[in-house]
Amino acid sequence: MGQLCLVAVMVGALTLALYVDAGRQAEQNAMERMRSLAASLAVNPFVIDAVQSPNPTALLQPYAVDVMDSAHADFVTIMQTDRTRFTHRYPSEIGGTFAGSIDDALAGRTVNQMQDGPLGPTIRGIAPIYSNDGRIVAVVSTGVTVENNNSQLLERLPLIIAIAATLLAGGAIVAVGLRRYLQRVTFGRGPEEIGQMYAFYDAVLHSIDDGMLLLSPGGELVLHNDRAAELLGLTLREGVSAEHSAATGQLPSELVSLLASGKTVENEVVLVGDRVLLVSQRAARTGGKAGSSLGTLVILRDRTDLRKLSSELDTVHTMADALRSQTHEHANRLHTMVTLVELGKGDEAVRFATDDLAQGQRLTDRVMESVDEPVLSALLVGKTAQADERGIELSIVTEGRIPSGLIDVHDAVTILGNLIDNALDAVAEQASPDDRWVEIELIASATELVLTVIDGGPGLRGVSPDDILRRGYTSKPGNGFGRGVGLALVTQAVRRSRGTLSVQDRATASEGARFTVVLPITSDANLNGNTAPVTPTPDRKAPQ
């Protein structure tokens, strides 16, 4: 209703402006026409000769009547220089004095006037009449009444009204269409409600802990919150396509490839710089699943904050498994020794206990001699106990000495722990005992530390190494949540340490997968000649 009223007021104002302008133009046209008519009569030879004749009225009055009828003038008055009329619309006014000033005409100028006379208010044109010798011998005045001029204006009023009605009808149609369009795009909400909703949604959008991106159906960034920009470490610009953002470094290519797929995903692992993000993506629709599509909604959750806790939990879990395995084995061996004593074979019991203790001590000593970092040593010993319990042969090959402080302990647990766990899980599925082995190589030099985990499993099973390292990969059963994060964490830890990670699938006939991590040594740890030169390690052969 407000829009229709606004249209009506605008059309009314326009109509009034057209009417006033038409009146002004009608008055201007009347002045120009009367001035031209007076000027043309003033130079007419018949008029010049007649005003100088003995009886000008007899000659000029019939002529003036014909001119008034043909030129649609209300009067044509020809007069002497003393304003005595020779002609007039009303014959009774002939001989009378002209009502109005003729000073400009006597001065030789052709002018217009607005003046009251016997016919009422008139619009006049006045011009001097010159004799052949150049003297002003008479004056001619032509004019129309203001009333008749306005009546001509009224003839144009229907056209003005028609224009106004057309504009009003068109404006009403546009207003109704605009109102329906606004109701459709705003879902029937008014301006105040929209403003209030915007304030609420904006406050929620910028206060939630998860990052949020909204992409249009064409792939352009429509909306994002501060948390998304923080997680991605970027200054995002809205209205820019995801592909363009990737090309200009605004969005990581790994994330863009996921966004470009358009598929619905839940908690997909994506590495962005030093962060591990869980990405959920789904179509954004109005009014539920049956509504129109607004584009794609992307939710970003930061898993990086859990890295330290996850590493510590992995360490505790490894140690707990090692203790459980050792407790189980210790109980079996204790029962064996007790039985030997009960059978009167004390020497065999002592020999059995001594050999068992020496075997475990040799492994611990070998690890401790090469690895000064207690957390890393404990991890390796614990993983060895885990492997023994699962019936897997785990061997550790070391070259050089790995001093404490060479790498961050959390990164060490992340890299080695996840790689060893993946290798143990891979070979645990092997049916042949000859394939149930894992080898760990730790090679330290003055400039780098090389960590290699080799297994006798089935390998990558046709999966590209780039895909495994890009988003995280898992062949383990489950609902997908928390799966495939291990290699993502490894990749992040390697990248944070400015190292490299490479994957080889079945480098030899007896091997499954080979993961090699090279970490540069940047600490001031003094190897003091204890580091053996890095030499090629012969291919691991399957145990016979």
Coordinates of C-alpha atoms in Angstrom, one line a residue:
M1 CA 0.0 0.0 0.0
G2 CA 2.8 2.4 0.8
Q3 CA 4.4 1.7 -2.6
L4 CA 1.1 2.4 -4.4
C5 CA 0.7 5.7 -2.5
L6 CA 4.2 6.7 -3.4
V7 CA 3.6 5.9 -7.0
A8 CA 0.3 7.9 -6.9
V9 CA 2.0 10.9 -5.4
M10 CA 4.8 10.8 -7.9
V11 CA 2.3 10.5 -10.8
G12 CA 0.3 13.4 -9.4
A13 CA 3.4 15.6 -9.1
L14 CA 4.4 14.7 -12.6
T15 CA 0.9 15.5 -13.9
L16 CA 0.9 18.9 -12.2
A17 CA 4.4 19.6 -13.6
L18 CA 3.2 18.7 -17.1
Y19 CA 0.1 20.9 -16.8
V20 CA 2.1 23.9 -15.6
D21 CA 4.6 23.4 -18.3
A22 CA 1.9 23.1 -20.9
G23 CA 0.3 26.4 -19.7
R24 CA 3.7 28.1 -19.9
Q25 CA 4.3 26.8 -23.4
A26 CA 0.8 27.8 -24.5
E27 CA 1.4 31.4 -23.3
Q28 CA 4.8 31.6 -24.9
N29 CA 3.4 30.3 -28.2
A30 CA 0.6 32.8 -28.1
M31 CA 3.0 35.7 -27.5
E32 CA 5.3 34.6 -30.4
R33 CA 2.3 34.1 -32.7
M34 CA 0.8 37.5 -32.0
R35 CA 4.1 39.2 -32.2
S36 CA 4.7 37.6 -35.6
L37 CA 1.2 38.5 -36.8
A38 CA 1.6 42.1 -35.8
A39 CA 5.0 42.4 -37.5
S40 CA 3.7 40.9 -40.7
L41 CA 0.7 43.3 -40.8
A42 CA 3.0 46.3 -40.2
V43 CA 4.9 45.6 -43.4
N44 CA 1.9 44.8 -45.5
P45 CA 1.7 47.4 -48.4
F46 CA -2.1 47.4 -48.3
V47 CA -2.0 48.3 -44.6
I48 CA 0.7 51.0 -45.2
D49 CA -1.4 52.6 -48.0
A50 CA -4.7 52.3 -46.1
V51 CA -3.6 54.0 -42.9
Q52 CA -2.5 57.0 -45.0
S53 CA -5.8 57.2 -47.0
P54 CA -8.6 59.7 -46.2
N55 CA -10.9 56.9 -44.7
P56 CA -8.6 54.1 -43.2
T57 CA -11.5 52.4 -41.3
A58 CA -13.5 51.7 -44.5
L59 CA -10.5 49.9 -46.0
L60 CA -9.0 48.3 -42.9
Q61 CA -12.0 47.0 -40.9
P62 CA -13.1 44.3 -43.4
Y63 CA -9.5 43.3 -43.9
A64 CA -8.9 43.1 -40.1
V65 CA -12.0 40.9 -39.7
D66 CA -10.7 38.4 -42.3
V67 CA -7.3 38.3 -40.6
M68 CA -8.9 37.7 -37.2
D69 CA -10.9 34.8 -38.6
S70 CA -8.0 33.2 -40.6
A71 CA -5.3 33.7 -37.9
H72 CA -7.5 32.7 -34.9
A73 CA -6.8 36.1 -33.3
D74 CA -9.3 37.6 -30.9
F75 CA -8.6 41.2 -32.2
V76 CA -6.6 43.1 -34.8
T77 CA -6.4 46.8 -33.9
I78 CA -4.8 49.3 -36.3
M79 CA -4.5 52.8 -34.8
Q80 CA -3.1 56.2 -35.3
T81 CA 0.0 57.2 -33.4
D82 CA -2.3 58.9 -30.9
R83 CA -3.9 55.5 -30.1
T84 CA -7.2 56.3 -32.0
R85 CA -8.5 53.0 -33.3
F86 CA -9.1 52.4 -37.0
T87 CA -10.3 48.8 -36.5
H88 CA -11.6 46.6 -33.6
R89 CA -13.3 43.3 -32.9
Y90 CA -16.3 45.4 -31.8
P91 CA -17.2 48.1 -34.3
S92 CA -18.5 50.2 -31.5
E93 CA -15.0 50.6 -30.2
I94 CA -13.7 52.0 -33.5
G95 CA -12.6 55.6 -33.0
G96 CA -12.0 55.0 -29.3
T97 CA -8.6 55.1 -27.6
F98 CA -6.5 51.9 -27.5
A99 CA -6.2 50.5 -24.0
G100 CA -2.5 50.0 -23.5
S101 CA 0.9 51.5 -24.0
I102 CA 2.4 52.0 -27.5
D103 CA 5.5 53.8 -26.4
D104 CA 7.8 50.9 -27.4
A105 CA 6.1 50.7 -30.8
L106 CA 6.5 54.5 -31.3
A107 CA 10.2 54.0 -30.4
G108 CA 10.4 51.5 -33.3
R109 CA 10.3 48.2 -31.4
T110 CA 8.0 45.2 -31.8
V111 CA 6.9 43.9 -28.4
N112 CA 4.5 41.7 -26.4
Q113 CA 2.2 42.8 -23.7
M114 CA -0.3 41.4 -21.1
Q115 CA -3.0 43.9 -20.7
D116 CA -6.7 44.3 -19.8
G117 CA -9.0 45.7 -22.4
P118 CA -12.5 45.6 -23.7
L119 CA -12.1 41.8 -24.3
G120 CA -10.6 41.2 -20.8
P121 CA -7.0 40.1 -20.1
T122 CA -5.2 39.7 -23.4
I123 CA -1.9 38.6 -24.8
R124 CA -0.8 41.1 -27.4
G125 CA 1.8 41.8 -30.0
I126 CA 2.4 45.5 -31.0
A127 CA 4.4 46.7 -34.0
P128 CA 5.0 50.1 -35.7
I129 CA 3.8 50.8 -39.3
Y130 CA 6.3 52.8 -41.3
S131 CA 5.5 55.0 -44.4
N132 CA 7.6 54.7 -47.5
D133 CA 9.7 57.6 -46.4
G134 CA 10.5 55.9 -43.0
R135 CA 8.1 57.7 -40.7
I136 CA 5.9 55.9 -38.2
V137 CA 2.5 56.6 -39.4
A138 CA 0.4 54.1 -37.4
V139 CA 0.6 51.1 -34.9
V140 CA -0.9 47.7 -35.2
S141 CA -1.8 45.4 -32.2
T142 CA -2.9 41.8 -32.4
G143 CA -3.9 39.5 -29.6
V144 CA -5.8 36.7 -28.0
T145 CA -7.7 36.6 -24.7
V146 CA -6.2 34.7 -21.9
E147 CA -9.5 32.8 -21.6
N148 CA -9.4 31.5 -25.1
N149 CA -5.7 30.7 -24.8
N150 CA -6.5 28.6 -21.6
S151 CA -9.3 26.9 -23.5
Q152 CA -6.7 25.7 -26.0
L153 CA -4.7 24.4 -23.1
L154 CA -7.7 22.4 -21.9
E155 CA -7.8 20.7 -25.2
R156 CA -4.4 19.2 -24.3
L157 CA -5.6 18.1 -20.8
P158 CA -7.0 14.7 -22.0
L159 CA -3.6 13.8 -23.3
I160 CA -2.0 14.8 -20.0
I161 CA -4.6 12.8 -18.1
A162 CA -4.0 9.8 -20.4
I163 CA -0.2 10.0 -19.8
A164 CA -0.8 10.2 -16.1
A165 CA -3.2 7.3 -16.1
T166 CA -0.7 5.2 -18.0
L167 CA 2.1 6.1 -15.6
L168 CA -0.1 5.3 -12.7
A169 CA -1.1 1.9 -14.1
G170 CA 2.5 1.0 -15.0
G171 CA 3.7 2.2 -11.6
A172 CA 1.1 0.1 -9.8
I173 CA 2.0 -3.0 -11.8
V174 CA 5.7 -2.4 -11.0
A175 CA 4.9 -1.8 -7.3
V176 CA 2.9 -5.0 -7.0
G177 CA 5.5 -7.0 -8.9
L178 CA 8.3 -5.6 -6.7
R179 CA 6.2 -6.3 -3.5
R180 CA 5.8 -9.9 -4.6
Y181 CA 9.4 -10.2 -5.5
L182 CA 10.5 -8.8 -2.1
Q183 CA 8.1 -11.1 -0.3
R184 CA 9.5 -14.1 -2.2
V185 CA 13.2 -13.3 -1.6
T186 CA 12.7 -12.3 2.0
F187 CA 10.3 -15.2 2.7
G188 CA 7.5 -12.7 3.8
R189 CA 9.6 -10.9 6.4
G190 CA 9.5 -7.2 6.8
P191 CA 12.5 -4.8 7.0
E192 CA 12.5 -4.7 10.8
E193 CA 12.4 -8.4 11.1
I194 CA 15.2 -8.8 8.4
G195 CA 17.4 -6.3 10.2
Q196 CA 16.9 -8.1 13.5
M197 CA 17.6 -11.5 12.0
Y198 CA 20.7 -10.1 10.3
A199 CA 22.0 -8.8 13.7
F200 CA 21.3 -12.2 15.4
Y201 CA 22.8 -14.3 12.6
D202 CA 25.8 -12.0 12.3
A203 CA 26.5 -12.3 16.0
V204 CA 26.1 -16.1 16.0
L205 CA 28.2 -16.4 12.8
H206 CA 31.2 -14.5 14.3
S207 CA 31.0 -16.1 17.7
I208 CA 31.0 -19.8 16.9
D209 CA 34.2 -21.8 17.3
D210 CA 33.8 -23.6 13.9
G211 CA 34.8 -22.0 10.6
M212 CA 32.0 -21.6 8.1
L213 CA 32.2 -20.9 4.3
L214 CA 29.1 -20.5 2.0
L215 CA 29.7 -20.9 -1.7
S216 CA 27.2 -19.9 -4.4
P217 CA 26.0 -22.5 -6.9
G218 CA 28.7 -21.0 -9.2
G219 CA 31.5 -21.7 -6.7
E220 CA 32.0 -18.1 -5.6
L221 CA 32.6 -17.3 -1.9
V222 CA 29.4 -15.7 -0.6
L223 CA 30.0 -15.6 3.1
H224 CA 32.5 -16.6 5.7
N225 CA 33.1 -15.9 9.3
D226 CA 36.2 -14.8 11.2
R227 CA 37.0 -18.3 12.4
A228 CA 37.2 -19.6 8.9
A229 CA 39.7 -17.0 7.9
E230 CA 41.7 -17.7 11.0
L231 CA 41.8 -21.5 10.4
L232 CA 42.8 -21.1 6.8
G233 CA 45.3 -18.3 7.7
L234 CA 44.0 -16.2 4.9
T235 CA 42.3 -12.9 4.1
L236 CA 39.3 -14.1 2.2
R237 CA 37.4 -12.0 -0.3
E238 CA 33.8 -12.6 -0.9
G239 CA 32.5 -12.8 -4.5
V240 CA 35.6 -14.7 -5.6
S241 CA 35.4 -18.3 -7.0
A242 CA 37.1 -21.1 -5.1
E243 CA 39.2 -21.9 -8.2
H244 CA 40.5 -18.3 -8.4
S245 CA 41.2 -18.3 -4.7
A246 CA 43.3 -21.5 -5.1
A247 CA 45.1 -20.1 -8.1
T248 CA 46.0 -16.9 -6.2
G249 CA 46.9 -18.8 -3.0
Q250 CA 43.7 -17.6 -1.2
L251 CA 42.5 -21.2 -0.6
P252 CA 44.7 -24.4 -0.4
S253 CA 44.4 -26.6 -3.4
E254 CA 43.5 -29.6 -1.2
L255 CA 40.5 -27.8 0.1
V256 CA 39.5 -26.5 -3.3
S257 CA 39.5 -30.0 -4.8
L258 CA 37.1 -31.1 -2.1
L259 CA 34.9 -28.0 -2.7
A260 CA 34.9 -28.5 -6.5
S261 CA 33.7 -32.1 -6.1
G262 CA 30.4 -30.9 -4.7
K263 CA 29.8 -34.1 -2.8
T264 CA 28.4 -34.3 0.7
V265 CA 31.2 -35.2 3.1
E266 CA 31.4 -35.5 6.9
N267 CA 34.7 -34.8 8.8
E268 CA 37.0 -35.2 5.8
V269 CA 40.6 -34.7 6.8
V270 CA 42.4 -31.7 5.1
L271 CA 45.8 -30.4 5.8
V272 CA 46.0 -26.6 5.7
G273 CA 49.5 -25.3 6.6
D274 CA 50.2 -26.5 10.2
R275 CA 46.6 -27.3 10.9
V276 CA 44.6 -30.5 10.5
L277 CA 41.0 -29.6 9.7
L278 CA 37.9 -31.7 9.6
V279 CA 35.8 -30.5 6.8
S280 CA 32.1 -31.2 6.5
Q281 CA 30.3 -30.1 3.3
R282 CA 26.6 -30.2 2.3
A283 CA 24.2 -28.4 0.1
A284 CA 22.5 -25.3 1.7
R285 CA 18.8 -25.1 0.9
T286 CA 15.9 -22.9 2.0
G287 CA 13.1 -24.5 3.8
G288 CA 14.6 -27.9 4.2
K289 CA 15.6 -30.5 1.7
A290 CA 12.8 -29.5 -0.8
G291 CA 13.8 -25.9 -0.8
S292 CA 15.8 -24.0 -3.4
S293 CA 19.5 -24.4 -3.4
L294 CA 21.6 -21.5 -2.0
G295 CA 24.9 -23.2 -2.7
T296 CA 27.3 -25.2 -0.6
L297 CA 27.8 -24.9 3.2
V298 CA 31.3 -25.8 4.4
I299 CA 32.1 -26.3 8.1
L300 CA 35.7 -26.3 9.3
R301 CA 36.7 -27.9 12.6
D302 CA 40.2 -27.6 14.0
R303 CA 41.8 -30.8 15.1
T304 CA 45.2 -29.3 15.6
D305 CA 44.5 -28.4 19.2
L306 CA 44.1 -32.1 19.9
R307 CA 47.5 -33.0 18.5
K308 CA 49.4 -32.7 21.7
L309 CA 46.7 -34.5 23.7
S310 CA 46.5 -37.2 21.0
S311 CA 50.3 -37.7 21.0
E312 CA 50.4 -38.0 24.8
L313 CA 47.4 -40.4 24.7
D314 CA 49.2 -42.5 22.1
T315 CA 52.3 -42.6 24.3
V316 CA 50.2 -43.7 27.3
H317 CA 48.3 -46.2 25.2
T318 CA 51.6 -47.7 23.9
M319 CA 53.1 -47.9 27.3
A320 CA 49.9 -49.5 28.7
D321 CA 49.9 -52.1 25.9
A322 CA 53.6 -52.8 26.5
L323 CA 53.0 -53.2 30.3
R324 CA 50.0 -55.5 29.6
S325 CA 52.0 -57.6 27.2
Q326 CA 55.0 -57.8 29.5
T327 CA 52.7 -58.7 32.4
H328 CA 51.0 -61.4 30.3
E329 CA 54.4 -62.8 29.2
H330 CA 55.9 -62.5 32.7
A331 CA 53.0 -64.5 34.1
N332 CA 53.6 -67.3 31.5
R333 CA 57.3 -67.4 32.2
L334 CA 56.8 -67.3 35.9
H335 CA 54.5 -70.3 35.7
T336 CA 57.1 -72.1 33.6
M337 CA 59.9 -71.4 36.1
V338 CA 57.7 -72.5 39.0
T339 CA 56.8 -75.7 37.2
L340 CA 60.5 -76.4 36.5
V341 CA 61.3 -75.9 40.2
E342 CA 58.5 -78.2 41.2
L343 CA 59.8 -80.8 38.9
G344 CA 63.2 -80.6 40.5
K345 CA 64.8 -78.9 37.6
G346 CA 66.1 -75.8 39.3
D347 CA 69.1 -75.3 37.0
E348 CA 66.9 -75.2 34.0
A349 CA 64.6 -72.7 35.7
V350 CA 67.5 -70.4 36.5
R351 CA 68.9 -70.8 33.0
F352 CA 65.5 -70.0 31.5
A353 CA 65.0 -66.9 33.6
T354 CA 68.5 -65.7 32.8
D355 CA 68.1 -66.1 29.1
D356 CA 64.7 -64.4 29.1
L357 CA 66.1 -61.5 31.1
A358 CA 69.2 -61.2 28.8
Q359 CA 67.0 -61.2 25.7
G360 CA 64.8 -58.3 26.9
Q361 CA 67.8 -56.4 28.2
R362 CA 69.6 -56.7 24.9
L363 CA 66.8 -55.1 23.1
T364 CA 66.5 -52.3 25.6
D365 CA 70.2 -51.7 25.7
R366 CA 70.4 -51.6 21.9
V367 CA 67.7 -49.0 21.7
M368 CA 69.0 -47.0 24.6
E369 CA 72.5 -47.0 23.2
S370 CA 71.4 -45.3 20.0
V371 CA 68.4 -43.2 21.2
D372 CA 69.0 -40.9 24.1
E373 CA 65.5 -39.4 24.0
P374 CA 63.6 -41.4 26.7
V375 CA 60.2 -40.9 25.2
L376 CA 61.3 -42.2 21.8
S377 CA 63.2 -45.1 23.4
A378 CA 60.1 -46.0 25.4
L379 CA 57.9 -45.8 22.3
L380 CA 60.2 -48.2 20.4
V381 CA 60.4 -50.7 23.3
G382 CA 56.6 -50.5 23.8
K383 CA 55.9 -51.1 20.1
T384 CA 58.3 -54.1 20.2
A385 CA 56.2 -55.6 23.0
Q386 CA 53.0 -54.9 21.2
A387 CA 54.4 -56.6 18.1
D388 CA 55.4 -59.7 20.1
E389 CA 52.0 -60.0 21.5
R390 CA 50.4 -59.8 18.1
G391 CA 52.8 -62.4 16.7
I392 CA 54.7 -59.9 14.5
E393 CA 58.4 -59.7 14.2
L394 CA 59.5 -56.1 14.7
S395 CA 63.2 -55.3 14.2
I396 CA 65.0 -52.1 14.8
V397 CA 68.1 -51.1 12.8
T398 CA 70.0 -48.0 14.1
E399 CA 73.0 -46.2 12.7
G400 CA 74.6 -43.3 14.5
R401 CA 73.4 -41.8 17.8
I402 CA 70.1 -39.9 18.2
P403 CA 70.7 -37.3 21.0
S404 CA 67.9 -35.9 23.1
G405 CA 66.4 -32.7 21.9
L406 CA 67.0 -33.5 18.2
I407 CA 63.3 -33.4 17.4
D408 CA 60.2 -32.5 19.3
V409 CA 59.0 -35.5 21.4
H410 CA 55.4 -34.9 20.3
D411 CA 56.4 -34.9 16.7
A412 CA 58.5 -38.0 17.3
V413 CA 55.5 -39.9 18.8
T414 CA 53.3 -38.6 16.0
I415 CA 55.6 -39.7 13.2
L416 CA 57.0 -43.0 14.4
G417 CA 53.9 -44.0 16.4
N418 CA 51.5 -43.6 13.5
L419 CA 53.8 -45.2 10.9
I420 CA 54.5 -48.2 13.2
D421 CA 50.8 -48.6 14.0
N422 CA 49.9 -48.6 10.3
A423 CA 52.6 -51.1 9.6
L424 CA 51.5 -53.4 12.4
D425 CA 47.9 -53.2 11.3
A426 CA 48.9 -54.0 7.7
V427 CA 50.9 -57.1 8.4
A428 CA 48.5 -58.4 11.0
E429 CA 46.1 -59.2 8.1
Q430 CA 48.8 -61.4 6.4
A431 CA 48.1 -65.1 6.5
S432 CA 51.7 -66.2 6.0
P433 CA 54.0 -65.9 9.0
D434 CA 56.8 -64.9 6.6
D435 CA 55.0 -61.7 5.8
R436 CA 54.2 -60.7 9.4
W437 CA 57.3 -58.5 9.9
V438 CA 58.0 -54.8 10.4
E439 CA 61.4 -53.1 10.2
I440 CA 62.3 -49.7 11.6
E441 CA 65.5 -48.0 10.5
L442 CA 66.9 -45.0 12.4
I443 CA 69.9 -43.4 10.7
A444 CA 71.4 -40.2 12.2
S445 CA 74.1 -38.2 10.5
A446 CA 75.5 -34.7 11.2
T447 CA 72.9 -33.1 9.0
E448 CA 69.8 -35.2 9.0
L449 CA 67.8 -37.9 10.7
V450 CA 66.3 -40.6 8.4
L451 CA 63.4 -42.6 9.8
T452 CA 62.2 -45.6 7.7
V453 CA 59.3 -48.0 8.4
I454 CA 59.1 -51.0 6.2
D455 CA 56.5 -53.8 6.4
G456 CA 55.7 -57.1 4.7
G457 CA 52.0 -56.2 4.2
P458 CA 50.0 -56.0 1.0
G459 CA 51.2 -52.4 0.2
L460 CA 49.1 -49.5 -1.0
R461 CA 46.6 -51.7 -2.9
G462 CA 46.6 -49.5 -5.9
V463 CA 46.1 -46.2 -4.0
S464 CA 48.3 -43.3 -5.2
P465 CA 50.9 -42.2 -2.6
D466 CA 49.8 -38.6 -3.2
D467 CA 46.2 -39.4 -2.3
I468 CA 47.4 -41.2 0.9
L469 CA 49.4 -38.2 2.1
R470 CA 47.1 -35.5 0.8
R471 CA 43.9 -36.1 2.8
G472 CA 44.7 -39.1 5.0
Y473 CA 43.9 -42.6 4.0
T474 CA 42.6 -45.7 5.9
S475 CA 41.7 -49.2 4.9
K476 CA 40.3 -49.9 8.4
P477 CA 36.6 -50.4 8.9
G478 CA 34.6 -47.8 10.6
N479 CA 32.2 -44.9 10.1
G480 CA 34.9 -42.6 8.8
F481 CA 35.1 -40.4 11.9
G482 CA 38.7 -40.3 13.2
R483 CA 39.9 -42.5 10.4
G484 CA 42.7 -41.5 8.1
V485 CA 44.0 -38.9 10.5
G486 CA 47.2 -40.7 11.4
L487 CA 49.0 -40.0 8.1
A488 CA 47.6 -36.5 8.1
L489 CA 49.2 -35.9 11.5
V490 CA 52.4 -37.4 10.3
T491 CA 52.5 -35.2 7.2
Q492 CA 51.8 -32.2 9.4
A493 CA 54.5 -33.0 11.8
V494 CA 57.0 -33.6 9.0
R495 CA 56.1 -30.3 7.4
R496 CA 56.3 -28.5 10.7
S497 CA 59.9 -29.9 11.1
R498 CA 60.8 -28.8 7.5
G499 CA 61.4 -32.4 6.6
T500 CA 60.2 -34.7 3.8
L501 CA 58.0 -37.8 3.7
S502 CA 58.1 -40.2 0.8
V503 CA 56.1 -43.4 0.2
Q504 CA 57.2 -46.5 -1.9
D505 CA 54.8 -49.3 -2.8
R506 CA 56.4 -52.7 -2.9
A507 CA 60.0 -51.5 -3.5
T508 CA 61.1 -55.2 -3.4
A509 CA 59.2 -58.4 -3.9
S510 CA 59.2 -59.1 -0.2
E511 CA 58.2 -55.6 1.0
G512 CA 54.8 -54.0 1.2
A513 CA 55.0 -50.3 1.8
R514 CA 58.1 -48.2 2.7
F515 CA 57.6 -44.9 4.5
T516 CA 60.8 -42.7 4.7
V517 CA 61.0 -39.5 6.7
V518 CA 64.0 -37.2 6.4
L519 CA 64.3 -34.6 9.1
P520 CA 67.1 -31.9 9.0
I521 CA 69.2 -31.6 12.1
T522 CA 69.1 -28.0 13.2
S523 CA 69.8 -28.5 16.9
D524 CA 73.1 -27.9 18.6
A525 CA 73.3 -31.5 19.7
N526 CA 76.9 -32.6 19.5
L527 CA 77.2 -36.0 17.9
N528 CA 80.9 -36.1 18.9
G529 CA 81.8 -38.6 16.2
N530 CA 79.3 -41.1 17.5
T531 CA 77.3 -40.8 14.3
A532 CA 78.2 -43.4 11.7
P533 CA 78.1 -42.2 8.1
V534 CA 74.9 -42.8 6.3
T535 CA 75.3 -45.9 4.3
P536 CA 72.7 -47.6 2.1
T537 CA 70.7 -50.2 4.0
P538 CA 70.3 -53.5 2.2
D539 CA 66.8 -54.5 1.3
R540 CA 65.0 -56.3 4.1
K541 CA 64.3 -59.9 3.3
A542 CA 61.4 -61.8 4.6
P543 CA 62.3 -63.9 7.6
Q544 CA 62.8 -67.6 6.8

